[in-house]
Short mmCIF file of C-alpha atoms and ligand atoms in Angstrom, two decimals:
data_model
loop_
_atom_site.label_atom_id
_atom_site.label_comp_id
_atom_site.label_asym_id
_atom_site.label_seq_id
_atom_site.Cartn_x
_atom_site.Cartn_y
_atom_site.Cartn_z
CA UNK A 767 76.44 -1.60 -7.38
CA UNK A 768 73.66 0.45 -8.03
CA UNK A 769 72.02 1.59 -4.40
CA UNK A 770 67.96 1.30 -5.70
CA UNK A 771 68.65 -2.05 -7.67
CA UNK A 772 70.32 -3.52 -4.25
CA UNK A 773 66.88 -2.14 -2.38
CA UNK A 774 64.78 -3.21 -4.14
CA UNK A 775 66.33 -6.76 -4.60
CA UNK A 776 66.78 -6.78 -0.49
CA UNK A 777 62.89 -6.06 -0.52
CA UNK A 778 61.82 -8.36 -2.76
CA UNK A 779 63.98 -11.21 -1.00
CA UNK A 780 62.38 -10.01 2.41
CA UNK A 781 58.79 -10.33 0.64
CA UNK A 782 59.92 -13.47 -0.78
CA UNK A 783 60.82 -14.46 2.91
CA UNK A 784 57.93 -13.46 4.31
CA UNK A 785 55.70 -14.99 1.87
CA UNK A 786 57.17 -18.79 2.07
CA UNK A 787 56.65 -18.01 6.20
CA UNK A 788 52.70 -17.38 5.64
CA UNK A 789 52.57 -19.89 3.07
CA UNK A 790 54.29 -22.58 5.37
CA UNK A 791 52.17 -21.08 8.19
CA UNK A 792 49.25 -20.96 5.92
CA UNK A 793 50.13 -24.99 5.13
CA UNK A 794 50.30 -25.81 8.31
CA UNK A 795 47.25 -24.52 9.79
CA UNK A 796 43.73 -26.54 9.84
CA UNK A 797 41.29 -24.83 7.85
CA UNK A 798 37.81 -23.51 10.43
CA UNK A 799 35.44 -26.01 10.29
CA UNK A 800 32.13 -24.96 8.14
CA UNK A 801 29.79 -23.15 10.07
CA UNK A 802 26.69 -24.69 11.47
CA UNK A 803 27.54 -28.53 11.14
CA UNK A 804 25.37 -30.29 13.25
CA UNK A 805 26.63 -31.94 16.00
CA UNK A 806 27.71 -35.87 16.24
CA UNK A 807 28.82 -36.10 19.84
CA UNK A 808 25.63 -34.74 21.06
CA UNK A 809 22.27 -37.05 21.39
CA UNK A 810 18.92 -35.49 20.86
CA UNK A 811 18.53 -35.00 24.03
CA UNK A 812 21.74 -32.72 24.83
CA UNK A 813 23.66 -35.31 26.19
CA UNK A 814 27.26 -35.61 25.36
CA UNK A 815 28.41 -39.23 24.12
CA UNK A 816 31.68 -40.24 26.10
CA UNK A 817 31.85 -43.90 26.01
CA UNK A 818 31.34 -46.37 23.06
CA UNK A 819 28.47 -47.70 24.83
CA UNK A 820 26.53 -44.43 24.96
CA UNK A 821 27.59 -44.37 20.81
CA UNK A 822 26.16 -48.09 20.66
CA UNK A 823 23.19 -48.03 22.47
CA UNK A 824 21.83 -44.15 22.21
CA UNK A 825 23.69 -42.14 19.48
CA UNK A 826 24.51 -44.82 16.78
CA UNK A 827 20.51 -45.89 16.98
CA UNK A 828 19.78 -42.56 16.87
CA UNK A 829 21.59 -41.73 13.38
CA UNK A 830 20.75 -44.75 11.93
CA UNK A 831 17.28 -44.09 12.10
CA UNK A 832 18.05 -40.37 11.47
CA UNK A 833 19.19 -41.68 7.86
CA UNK A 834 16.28 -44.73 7.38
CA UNK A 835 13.60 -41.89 8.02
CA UNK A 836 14.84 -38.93 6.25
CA UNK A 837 17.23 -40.05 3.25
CA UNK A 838 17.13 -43.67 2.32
CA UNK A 839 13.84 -45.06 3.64
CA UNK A 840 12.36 -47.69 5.62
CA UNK A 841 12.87 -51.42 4.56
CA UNK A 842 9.90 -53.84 4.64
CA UNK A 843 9.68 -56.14 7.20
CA UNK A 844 9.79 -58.59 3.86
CA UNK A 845 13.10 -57.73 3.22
CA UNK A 846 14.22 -57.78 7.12
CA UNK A 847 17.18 -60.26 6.78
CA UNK A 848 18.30 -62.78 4.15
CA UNK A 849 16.07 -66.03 4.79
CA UNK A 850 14.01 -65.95 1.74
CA UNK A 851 17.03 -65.83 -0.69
CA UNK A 852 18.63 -68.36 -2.11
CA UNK A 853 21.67 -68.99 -4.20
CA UNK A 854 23.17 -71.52 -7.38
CA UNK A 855 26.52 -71.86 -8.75
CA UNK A 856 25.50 -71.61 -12.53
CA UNK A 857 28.47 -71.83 -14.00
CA UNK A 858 32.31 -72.32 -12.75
CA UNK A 859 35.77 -71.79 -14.57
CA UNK A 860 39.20 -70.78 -14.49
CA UNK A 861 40.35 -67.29 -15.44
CA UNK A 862 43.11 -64.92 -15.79
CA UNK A 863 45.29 -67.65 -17.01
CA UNK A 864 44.66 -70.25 -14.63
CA UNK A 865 45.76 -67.81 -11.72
CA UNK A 866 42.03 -67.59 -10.63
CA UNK A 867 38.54 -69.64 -10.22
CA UNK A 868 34.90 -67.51 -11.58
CA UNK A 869 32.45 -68.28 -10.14
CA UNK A 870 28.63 -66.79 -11.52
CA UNK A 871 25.95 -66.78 -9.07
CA UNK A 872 22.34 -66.58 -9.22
CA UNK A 873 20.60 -65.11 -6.18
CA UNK A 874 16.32 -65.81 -5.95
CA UNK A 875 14.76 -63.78 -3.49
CA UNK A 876 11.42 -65.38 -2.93
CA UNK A 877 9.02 -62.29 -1.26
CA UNK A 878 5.44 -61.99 -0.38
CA UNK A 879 4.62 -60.76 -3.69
CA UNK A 880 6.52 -62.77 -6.16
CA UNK A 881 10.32 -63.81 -7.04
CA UNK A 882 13.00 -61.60 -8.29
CA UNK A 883 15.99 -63.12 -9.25
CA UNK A 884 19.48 -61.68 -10.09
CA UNK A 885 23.10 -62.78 -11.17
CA UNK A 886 26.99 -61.44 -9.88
CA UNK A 887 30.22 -62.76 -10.55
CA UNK A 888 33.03 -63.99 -7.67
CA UNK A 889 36.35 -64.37 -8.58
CA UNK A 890 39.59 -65.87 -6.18
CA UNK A 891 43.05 -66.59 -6.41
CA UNK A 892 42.94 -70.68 -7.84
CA UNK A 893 43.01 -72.22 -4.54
CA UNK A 894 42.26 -69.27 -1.72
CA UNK A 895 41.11 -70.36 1.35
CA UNK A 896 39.90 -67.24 3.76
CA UNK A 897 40.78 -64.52 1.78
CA UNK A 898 40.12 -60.69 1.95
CA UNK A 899 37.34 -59.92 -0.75
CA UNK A 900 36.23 -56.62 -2.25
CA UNK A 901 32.98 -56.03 -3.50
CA UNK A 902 32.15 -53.70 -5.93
CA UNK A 903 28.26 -53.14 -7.21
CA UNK A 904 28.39 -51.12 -10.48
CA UNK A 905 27.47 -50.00 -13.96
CA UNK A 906 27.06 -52.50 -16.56
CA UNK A 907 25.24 -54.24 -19.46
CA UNK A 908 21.80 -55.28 -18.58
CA UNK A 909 22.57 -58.94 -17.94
CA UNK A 910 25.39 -58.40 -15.36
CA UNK A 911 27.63 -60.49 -17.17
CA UNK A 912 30.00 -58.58 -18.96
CA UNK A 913 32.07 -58.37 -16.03
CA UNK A 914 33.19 -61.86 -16.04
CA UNK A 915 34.66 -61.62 -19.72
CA UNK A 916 36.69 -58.64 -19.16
CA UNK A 917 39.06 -59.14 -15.63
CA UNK A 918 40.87 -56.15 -16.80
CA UNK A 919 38.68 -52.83 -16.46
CA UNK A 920 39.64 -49.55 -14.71
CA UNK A 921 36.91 -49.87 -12.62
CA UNK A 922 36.75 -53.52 -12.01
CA UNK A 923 40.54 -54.90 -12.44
CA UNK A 924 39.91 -58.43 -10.94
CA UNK A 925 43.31 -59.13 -12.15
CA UNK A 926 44.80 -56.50 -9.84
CA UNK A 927 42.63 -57.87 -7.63
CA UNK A 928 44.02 -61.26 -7.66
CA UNK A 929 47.19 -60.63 -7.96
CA UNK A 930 47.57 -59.31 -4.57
CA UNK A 931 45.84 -62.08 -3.26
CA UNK A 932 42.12 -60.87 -2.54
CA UNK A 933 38.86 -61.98 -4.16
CA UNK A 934 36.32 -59.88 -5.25
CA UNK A 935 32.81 -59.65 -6.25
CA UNK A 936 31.12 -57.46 -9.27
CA UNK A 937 27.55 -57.61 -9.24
CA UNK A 938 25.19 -55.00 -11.66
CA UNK A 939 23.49 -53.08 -9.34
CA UNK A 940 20.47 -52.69 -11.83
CA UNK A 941 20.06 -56.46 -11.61
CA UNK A 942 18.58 -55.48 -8.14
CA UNK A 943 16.71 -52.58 -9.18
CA UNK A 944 16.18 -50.66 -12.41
CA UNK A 945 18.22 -47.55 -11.90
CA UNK A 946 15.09 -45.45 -13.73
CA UNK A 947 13.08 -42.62 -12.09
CA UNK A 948 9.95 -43.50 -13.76
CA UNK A 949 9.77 -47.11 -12.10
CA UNK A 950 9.46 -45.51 -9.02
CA UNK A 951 9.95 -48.42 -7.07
CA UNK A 952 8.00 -50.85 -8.29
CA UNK A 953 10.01 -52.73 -10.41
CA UNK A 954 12.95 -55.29 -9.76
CA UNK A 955 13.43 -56.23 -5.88
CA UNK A 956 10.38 -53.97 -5.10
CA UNK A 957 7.63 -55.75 -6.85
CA UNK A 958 8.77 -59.28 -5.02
CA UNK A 959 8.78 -57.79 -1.90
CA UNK A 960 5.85 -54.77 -1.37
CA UNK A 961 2.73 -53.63 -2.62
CA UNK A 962 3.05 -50.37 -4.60
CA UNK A 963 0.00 -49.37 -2.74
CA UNK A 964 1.54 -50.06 0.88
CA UNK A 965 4.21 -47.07 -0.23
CA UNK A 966 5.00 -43.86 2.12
CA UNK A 967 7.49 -40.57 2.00
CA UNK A 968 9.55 -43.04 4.39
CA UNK A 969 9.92 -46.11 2.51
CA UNK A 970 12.87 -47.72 1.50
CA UNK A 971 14.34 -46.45 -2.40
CA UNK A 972 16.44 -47.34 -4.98
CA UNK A 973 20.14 -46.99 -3.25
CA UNK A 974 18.63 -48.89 -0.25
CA UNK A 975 17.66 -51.76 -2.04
CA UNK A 976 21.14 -51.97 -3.69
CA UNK A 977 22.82 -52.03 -0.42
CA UNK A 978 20.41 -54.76 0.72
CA UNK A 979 21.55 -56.61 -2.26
CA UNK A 980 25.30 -56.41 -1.46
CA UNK A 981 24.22 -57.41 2.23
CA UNK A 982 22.57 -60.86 0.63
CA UNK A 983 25.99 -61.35 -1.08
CA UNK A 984 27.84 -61.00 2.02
CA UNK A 985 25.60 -63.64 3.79
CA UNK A 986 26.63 -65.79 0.59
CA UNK A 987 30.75 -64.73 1.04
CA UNK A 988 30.12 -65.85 4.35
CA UNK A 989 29.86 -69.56 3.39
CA UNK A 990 32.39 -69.92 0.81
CA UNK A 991 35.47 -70.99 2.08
CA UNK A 992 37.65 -68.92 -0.11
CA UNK A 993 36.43 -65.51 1.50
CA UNK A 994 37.74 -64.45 4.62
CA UNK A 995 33.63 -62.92 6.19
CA UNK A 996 35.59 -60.84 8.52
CA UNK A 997 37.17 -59.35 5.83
CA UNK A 998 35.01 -57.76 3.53
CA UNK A 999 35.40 -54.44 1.79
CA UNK A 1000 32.14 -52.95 -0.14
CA UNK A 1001 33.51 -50.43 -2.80
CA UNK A 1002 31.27 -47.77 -4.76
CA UNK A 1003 31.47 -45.15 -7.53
CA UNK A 1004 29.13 -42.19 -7.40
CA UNK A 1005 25.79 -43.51 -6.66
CA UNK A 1006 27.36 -47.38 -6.04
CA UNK A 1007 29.27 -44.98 -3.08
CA UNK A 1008 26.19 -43.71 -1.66
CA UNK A 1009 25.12 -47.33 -2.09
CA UNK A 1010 28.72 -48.32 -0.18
CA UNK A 1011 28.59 -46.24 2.25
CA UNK A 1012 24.75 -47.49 3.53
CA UNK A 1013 25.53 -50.81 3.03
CA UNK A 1014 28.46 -50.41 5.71
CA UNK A 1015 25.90 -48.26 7.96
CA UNK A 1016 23.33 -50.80 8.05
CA UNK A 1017 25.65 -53.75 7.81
CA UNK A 1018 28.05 -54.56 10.60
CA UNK A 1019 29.92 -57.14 8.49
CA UNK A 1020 31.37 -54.76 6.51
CA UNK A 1021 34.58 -54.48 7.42
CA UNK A 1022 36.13 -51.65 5.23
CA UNK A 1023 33.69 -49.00 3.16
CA UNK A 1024 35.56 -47.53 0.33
CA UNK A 1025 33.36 -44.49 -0.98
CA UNK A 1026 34.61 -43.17 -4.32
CA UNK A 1027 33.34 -39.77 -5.76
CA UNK A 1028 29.61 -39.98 -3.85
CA UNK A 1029 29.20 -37.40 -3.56
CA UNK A 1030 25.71 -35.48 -2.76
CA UNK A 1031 24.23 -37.75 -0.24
CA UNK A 1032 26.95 -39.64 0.06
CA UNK A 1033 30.43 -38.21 2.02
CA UNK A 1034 30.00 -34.68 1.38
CA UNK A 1035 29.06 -32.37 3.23
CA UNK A 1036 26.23 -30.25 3.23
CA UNK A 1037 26.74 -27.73 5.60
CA UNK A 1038 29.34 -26.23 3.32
CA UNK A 1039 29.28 -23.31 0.39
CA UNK A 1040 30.68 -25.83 -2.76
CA UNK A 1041 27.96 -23.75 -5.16
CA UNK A 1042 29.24 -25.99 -8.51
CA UNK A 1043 28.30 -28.95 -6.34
CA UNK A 1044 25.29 -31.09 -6.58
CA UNK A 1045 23.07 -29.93 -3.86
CA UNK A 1046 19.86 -32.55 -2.83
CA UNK A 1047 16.84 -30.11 -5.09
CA UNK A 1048 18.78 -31.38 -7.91
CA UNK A 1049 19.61 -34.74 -6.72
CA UNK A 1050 16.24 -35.12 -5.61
CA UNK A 1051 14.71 -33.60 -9.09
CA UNK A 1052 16.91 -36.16 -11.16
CA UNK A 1053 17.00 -38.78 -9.24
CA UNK A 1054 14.21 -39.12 -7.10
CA UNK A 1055 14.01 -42.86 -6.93
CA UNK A 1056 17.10 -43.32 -5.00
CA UNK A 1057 15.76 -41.91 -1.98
CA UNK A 1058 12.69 -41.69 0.21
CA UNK A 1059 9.92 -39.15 -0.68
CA UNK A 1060 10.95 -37.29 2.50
CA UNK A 1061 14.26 -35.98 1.59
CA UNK A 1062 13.23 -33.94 -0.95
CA UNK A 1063 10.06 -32.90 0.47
CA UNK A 1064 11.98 -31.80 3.60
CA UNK A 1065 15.95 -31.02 2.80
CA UNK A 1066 15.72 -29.23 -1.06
CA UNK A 1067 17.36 -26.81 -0.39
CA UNK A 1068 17.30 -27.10 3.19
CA UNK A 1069 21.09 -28.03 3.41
CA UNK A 1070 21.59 -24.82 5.56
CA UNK A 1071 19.74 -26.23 7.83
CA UNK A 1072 19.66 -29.49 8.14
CA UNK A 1073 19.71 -31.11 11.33
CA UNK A 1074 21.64 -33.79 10.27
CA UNK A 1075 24.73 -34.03 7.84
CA UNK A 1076 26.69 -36.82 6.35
CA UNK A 1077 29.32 -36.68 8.61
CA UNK A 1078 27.20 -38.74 10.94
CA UNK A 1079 26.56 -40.88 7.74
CA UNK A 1080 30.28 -41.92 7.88
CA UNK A 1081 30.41 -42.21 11.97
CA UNK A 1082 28.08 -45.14 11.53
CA UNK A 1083 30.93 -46.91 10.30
CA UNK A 1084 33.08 -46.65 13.11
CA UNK A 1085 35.10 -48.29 14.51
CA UNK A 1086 35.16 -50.53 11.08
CA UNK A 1087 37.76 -48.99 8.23
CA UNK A 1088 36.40 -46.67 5.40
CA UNK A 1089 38.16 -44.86 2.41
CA UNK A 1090 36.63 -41.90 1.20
CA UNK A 1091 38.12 -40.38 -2.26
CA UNK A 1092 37.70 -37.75 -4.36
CA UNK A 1093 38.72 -36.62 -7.92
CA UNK A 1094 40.40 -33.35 -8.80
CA UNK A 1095 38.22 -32.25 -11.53
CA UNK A 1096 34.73 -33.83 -9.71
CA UNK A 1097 33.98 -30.53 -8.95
CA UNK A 1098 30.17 -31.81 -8.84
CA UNK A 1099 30.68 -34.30 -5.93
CA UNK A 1100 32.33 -31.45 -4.02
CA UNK A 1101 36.10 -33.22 -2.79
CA UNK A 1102 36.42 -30.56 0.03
CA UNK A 1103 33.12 -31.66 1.04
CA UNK A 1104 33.89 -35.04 1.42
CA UNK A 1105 37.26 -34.53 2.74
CA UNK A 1106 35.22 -32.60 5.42
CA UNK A 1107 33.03 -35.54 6.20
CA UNK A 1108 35.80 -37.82 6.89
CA UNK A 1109 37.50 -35.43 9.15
CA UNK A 1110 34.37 -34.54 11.37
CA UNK A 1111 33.14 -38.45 11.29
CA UNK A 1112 36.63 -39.01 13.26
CA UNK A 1113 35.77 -38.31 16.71
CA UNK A 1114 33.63 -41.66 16.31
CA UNK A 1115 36.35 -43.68 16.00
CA UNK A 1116 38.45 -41.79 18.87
CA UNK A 1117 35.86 -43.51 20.94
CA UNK A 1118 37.07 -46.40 20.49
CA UNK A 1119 40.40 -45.31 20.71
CA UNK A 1120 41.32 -45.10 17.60
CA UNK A 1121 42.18 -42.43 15.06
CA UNK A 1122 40.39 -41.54 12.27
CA UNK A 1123 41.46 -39.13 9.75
CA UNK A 1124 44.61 -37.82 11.25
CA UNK A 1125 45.53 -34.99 8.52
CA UNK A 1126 43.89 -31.72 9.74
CA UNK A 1127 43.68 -29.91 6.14
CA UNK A 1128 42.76 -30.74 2.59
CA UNK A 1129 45.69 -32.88 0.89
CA UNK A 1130 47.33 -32.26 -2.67
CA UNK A 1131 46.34 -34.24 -5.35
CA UNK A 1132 47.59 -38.19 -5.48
CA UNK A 1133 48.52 -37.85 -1.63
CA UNK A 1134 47.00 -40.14 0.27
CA UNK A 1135 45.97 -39.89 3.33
CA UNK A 1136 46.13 -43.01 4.91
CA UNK A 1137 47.38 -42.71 8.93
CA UNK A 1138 44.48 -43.45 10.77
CA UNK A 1139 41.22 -46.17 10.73
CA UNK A 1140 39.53 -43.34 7.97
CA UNK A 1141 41.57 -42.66 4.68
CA UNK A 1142 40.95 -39.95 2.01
CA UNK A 1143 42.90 -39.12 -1.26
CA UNK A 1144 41.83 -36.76 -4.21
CA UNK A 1145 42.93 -38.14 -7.40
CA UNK A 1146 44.22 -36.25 -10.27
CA UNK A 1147 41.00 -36.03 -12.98
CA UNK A 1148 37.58 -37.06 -13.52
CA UNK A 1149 34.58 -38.12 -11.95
CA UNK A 1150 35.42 -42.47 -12.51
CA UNK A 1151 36.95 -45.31 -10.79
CA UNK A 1152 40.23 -46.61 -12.04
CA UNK A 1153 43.45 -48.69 -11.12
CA UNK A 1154 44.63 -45.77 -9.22
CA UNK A 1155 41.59 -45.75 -6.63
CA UNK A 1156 42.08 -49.30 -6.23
CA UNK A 1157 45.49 -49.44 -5.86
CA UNK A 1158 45.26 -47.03 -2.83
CA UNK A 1159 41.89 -49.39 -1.15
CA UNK A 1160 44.36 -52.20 -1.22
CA UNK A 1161 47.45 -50.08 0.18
CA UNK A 1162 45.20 -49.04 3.35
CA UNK A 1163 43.38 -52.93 3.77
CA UNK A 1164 47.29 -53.88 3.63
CA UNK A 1165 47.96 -51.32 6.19
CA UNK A 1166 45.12 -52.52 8.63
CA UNK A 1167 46.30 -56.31 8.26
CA UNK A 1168 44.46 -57.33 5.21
CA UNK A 1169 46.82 -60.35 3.50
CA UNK A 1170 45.87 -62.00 0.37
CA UNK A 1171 46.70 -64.96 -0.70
CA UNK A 1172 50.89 -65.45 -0.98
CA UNK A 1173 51.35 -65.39 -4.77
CA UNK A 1174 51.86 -69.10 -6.27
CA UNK A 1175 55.16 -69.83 -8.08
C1 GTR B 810 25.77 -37.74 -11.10
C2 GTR B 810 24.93 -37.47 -9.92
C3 GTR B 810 25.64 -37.90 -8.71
C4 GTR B 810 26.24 -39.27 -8.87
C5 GTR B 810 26.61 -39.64 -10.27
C6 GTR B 810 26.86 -41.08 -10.65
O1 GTR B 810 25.30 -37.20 -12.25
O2 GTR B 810 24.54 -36.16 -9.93
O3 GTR B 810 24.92 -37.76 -7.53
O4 GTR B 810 25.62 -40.22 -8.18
O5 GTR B 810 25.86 -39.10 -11.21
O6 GTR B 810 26.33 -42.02 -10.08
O7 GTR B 810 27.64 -41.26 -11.56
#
């Protein structure tokens, strides 16, 4: 045997060895968290929370009005709780063969300044009684109603829905509010409930008047007999997940928050160097009616130094369930970024003694991570929601007790 080819072959095995070590190594050890992330533990006065009532009553108020001030604005007193809606059956039928019952709703908030009316679909397994339900505010044509003729849609498969047992709600978020910079907030929900006039840097915007919609269709779950109130999931794409995720803040009934792909002022991060990310100047520049006048006024391009991050966005959850998820080739909505927000949201669940994202680094793609009360999973391609995403939702409400209804013979 010839002595260099045996050297060099005994090197490049020892390299070979060496490198699957540091790769392993590398594997197994948690990346450093980004510098500078403000602190969630801490309350603005220095104090360190311990207990789950220093979270409820001094740190969770805190945030909350930490986000209301700064990011999504300050709801009217109008608007304060659900009394001034109402709600019709307009029209009921069966669906997906039989296997399920469709109900279309019309919701009238009467305000202060006039009436604004608008329309979402509800459909359960034929005969469920307390059942899980996920609700998913959306895209769609401008009457709402093209969800109820199509139960078979990546992003809204009712049918998959039903056929594990679970209800579930589409409702067009534009219904609510035109999704259109140059209403600026007058139009839809906001003209029934404010005077354009009586408008500040703080007031409430776009994505907070969705969420206050999907918080008037929980108060409507909450009668029906077929949903199961303490189990309700509020699911979001892109803006619907910044929309998701404040609807769980702000609403305690929310049982499980799945955030999909939301991205910049949603679940990721800001303290973190993503530079093909969405960052808030643009967010704010495109889409300035989604948030209050303040958050581009104070945080474009600010993210450096922000006081705040969304990381204490997602605590507000806690201890309640929430998904975030990613897509591989959303390089926009920044996946390590929102990975990053789950994990440093966790230590708000730990106070209640439960986990919250258990994996300590950033998973492959189509691996879920689903140990602990907060999931997260990157999925292989684009920025969308599709079967996939809502295969996995169900998986970790299944995980966490959710059971449909038993499938009928
Ligand atoms: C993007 C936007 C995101 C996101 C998304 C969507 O273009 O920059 O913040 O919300 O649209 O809603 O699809």
């Amino acid at each position: 045997m010839d002595y260099r080819y045996g050297c060099v072959k005994g090197l490049v095995f020892a390299a070979a060895v060496a490198c699957g070590v540091c790769a392993s190594a590398a594997k197994k050890k948690a990346p450093p968290v980004p510098s500078g992330v403000p602190e969630l533990m801490k309350t603005s006065g220095g104090r360190t929370v311990a207990t789950v009532d220093e979270w409820e009553k001094i740190r969770r108020p805190e945030i909350l009005k930490c986000f209301e001030e700064n990011e999504f604005g300050i709801r009217p007193d109008s608007v304060a709780d659900g009394r001034d809606v109402s709600f019709t059956v307009v029209s009921e039928k069966e669906v997906l063969g039989g296997r399920a019952v469709c109900k279309l709703v019309k919701a009238v908030y009467a305000g202060p300044y006039g009436k604004h009316g608008w329309q979402f679909s509800f459909v359960a397994p034929k005969g469920a009684r307390n059942v899980p339900v996920f609700l998913l505010m959306d895209v769609g044509r401008g009457d709402g109603l093209s969800a109820t003729d199509d139960f078979s849609q990546e992003r809204w498969p009712a049918g998959d829905i039903v056929a594990r047992g679970f209800a579930t709600v589409y409702v067009f978020k534009e219904a609510l509010a035109p999704d259109d910079k140059s209403a600026r907030c007058v139009k839809g929900i906001f003209s029934a409930a404010e005077s354009p006039g009586s408008r500040n840097g703080k007031s409430w915007a776009t994505i907070s008047a969705w969420a206050w919609g999907n918080s008037r269709i929980i108060d409507w779950l909450g009668k029906q007999p077929e949903a199961d109130a303490s189990r309700i999931a509020v699911v979001g794409h892109s803006r619907g997940g910044k929309t998701a995720l404040w609807t769980g803040a702000t609403d305690p009934r929310v049982a499980l928050v799945c955030s999909v792909q939301s991205g910049c002022a949603g679940a990721k991060l800001n303290h973190i160097a993503l530079p093909r990310s969405e960052h808030i100047e643009a967010i704010t520049r495109n889409f300035p009616h989604w948030f209050c006048g303040d958050y581009r006024a104070k945080y474009a391009g600010k993210e450096f130094s922000m006081p705040f991050d969304q990381h204490w966005l997602a605590a507000l959850i806690a201890p309640r369930l929430l998904v975030i998820s990613s897509a591989t080739e959303d390089v926009w909505a920044g996946p390590r970024g929102e990975w990053w927000t789950a994990r440093l949201a966790s230590p708000a669940w730990e106070l209640y003694g439960r986990k919250g994202l258990v994996a300590e680094s950033f998973p492959r793609a189509d691996s879920p991570q689903q140990d602990g009360s907060v999931a997260y999973h990157v999925r292989t391609g684009r920025h969308s929601l599709v079967r996939y995403d809502w295969a996995r939702y169900m998986d970790f409400a299944e995980k966490h007790g959710w059971k449909g209804m038993p499938p009928r013979d």
